[in-house]
Amino acid sequence: MVLTERIFINAVKGKISSRPPIWIMRQAGRYLPEYRELRKNAGSFLNLCFNPDLACEVTLQPIRRFGFDAAIIFSDILVIPYSLGSDLDYMEGEGPKLSRINSTKDVESLKCGRSKEKLKPVFSAIKKVRENLSSDKSLIGFAGAPWTVSTYMVEGGGGHDFENCKKFIKEDKNTYLKLIEILVLETVEYLCMQIEAGADVLQIFESWAGAVPQENIEEFIYHPTKKIVCKVKEKHPQIKIIGFPKGIGKNINDYVNKTGIDAVGIDDSFDIGEVSRQLPGTTLQGNLSNEILANGSAEEVEKAAIEILDKMKGRPHIFNLGHGILPKTPMENVEILVETVRGYKESLNEREAG
Ligand code: 1CP
């Protein structure tokens, strides 16, 4: 029997394959015509997330079209507040709306320990995707990090200036930390269930890392993330976890060293080669600008991708964007990006020979 190499898992483990694996954040979504078509008929966004057949189909769409090396299960970071009892609604053009949490009473009334039951359809979808995904491709399970998820709960939605979060921390930090602790425990349970359903790797999205006050970063980001990593690995020692602390800036080294994550996604504010020199043993994921992918010409996309590939040559790397793909991104640009990454070794040989 020939064992198919999973270059994605290898890269997360720090191994270097003939080319880096590629997937892109938000790869299942509105830039894809087949997603828009299915979404139109699915009713609400949560209907789509909680219908295992549809969620499986949407997860596989970008793999069929572009052959990415990993699929990410189609769900959302806000299903955890949903399982805690929050009213959750995704308004067209406005983003998510949730019940606001702003007092001890609100935190105490959260309904803990229900994710196993409430989020069952997500686990069924994972099982289905794994059964239908070829064995050389990996399946990524995910959750939001507690700080990022808490910002949506405390602000009552997205697109926020974090004023309510900052006020809450200032006035009653201990209650806010209770909310963080609840999210840690729920997230551990949720991620373990995803592994048990068939997820091969996990990603923790800390999309609002840049919004935490610097003096609170230990308690709100490093410590809760480390706790999740340790508790998940206690139960599943083989699992690898990618952290994506968007906007972490100068704290990137501390984030990696203090959380114990195995690989780190970096946003496009970084020079990836520079970060790689600072963190030589760590697998980096990233970091093509989603604006270049959306607005660049074919030549600009190829040039920007090759620049990243050259910087990461011989270093553990997963090719990705610095943040989620934008809905206006042309299909052709994604095709060019994938071809560039796949053909990199040959193009390098040609350039070196000539
Ligand atoms: O109707 C629609 O199509 C809704 C748009 C949408 C989609 C496609 C939302 C609402 N969520 C998702 C899917 C989703 N969300 C996935 C799976 C798809 C994939 O990646 O292929 C994932 C991994 C997420 C994760 C997510 N949700 C994050 C972290 C990643 C990031 O972009 O930083 C965050 C912050 C959310 C919250 C959220 N959910 C939806 C929206 C529009 C938002 C962002 C709101 C805001 O701007 O604050």
PDB file of C-alpha atoms in Angstrom, residues 8 39 44 46 58 65-66 73 77 123 173 184-186 191 197 213 238-239 241 247 253 256 282 296 299 302 328 343:
ATOM      1  CA  PHE A   8      -0.269  19.970   5.182  1.00  0.00           C
ATOM      2  CA  ARG A  39     -26.486  30.051   0.271  1.00  0.00           C
ATOM      3  CA  SER A  44     -30.389  31.547   7.223  1.00  0.00           C
ATOM      4  CA  LEU A  46     -27.106  29.158  10.767  1.00  0.00           C
ATOM      5  CA  VAL A  58     -19.857  24.004   1.119  1.00  0.00           C
ATOM      6  CA  ARG A  65     -12.463  23.924  -7.648  1.00  0.00           C
ATOM      7  CA  PHE A  66      -8.894  24.689  -6.559  1.00  0.00           C
ATOM      8  CA  ILE A  73     -15.091  22.855   8.252  1.00  0.00           C
ATOM      9  CA  ILE A  77     -16.689  31.112  15.679  1.00  0.00           C
ATOM     10  CA  PHE A 123     -19.627  17.115  14.313  1.00  0.00           C
ATOM     11  CA  LYS A 173     -12.130  42.587  35.367  1.00  0.00           C
ATOM     12  CA  VAL A 184     -11.996  28.282  27.645  1.00  0.00           C
ATOM     13  CA  LEU A 185     -13.906  25.279  29.001  1.00  0.00           C
ATOM     14  CA  GLU A 186     -16.564  25.363  26.267  1.00  0.00           C
ATOM     15  CA  LEU A 191     -12.488  21.265  19.871  1.00  0.00           C
ATOM     16  CA  ALA A 197     -15.473  13.523  14.671  1.00  0.00           C
ATOM     17  CA  PRO A 213      -5.188  46.460  26.037  1.00  0.00           C
ATOM     18  CA  GLN A 238      -1.143  13.895  18.756  1.00  0.00           C
ATOM     19  CA  ILE A 239      -3.206  16.897  17.636  1.00  0.00           C
ATOM     20  CA  ILE A 241      -2.865  23.432  16.695  1.00  0.00           C
ATOM     21  CA  GLY A 247      -2.912  42.233  14.769  1.00  0.00           C
ATOM     22  CA  ASN A 253       7.209  35.978  19.805  1.00  0.00           C
ATOM     23  CA  VAL A 256       4.131  31.714  20.170  1.00  0.00           C
ATOM     24  CA  THR A 282       8.089  27.547  14.135  1.00  0.00           C
ATOM     25  CA  GLY A 296      -4.016  42.760  -8.265  1.00  0.00           C
ATOM     26  CA  GLU A 299       1.378  39.358 -12.692  1.00  0.00           C
ATOM     27  CA  GLU A 302       2.238  35.884  -9.007  1.00  0.00           C
ATOM     28  CA  LYS A 328     -14.928  40.521  -4.577  1.00  0.00           C
ATOM     29  CA  GLY A 343       4.691  25.173  -9.639  1.00  0.00           C
TER      30      GLY A 343
END
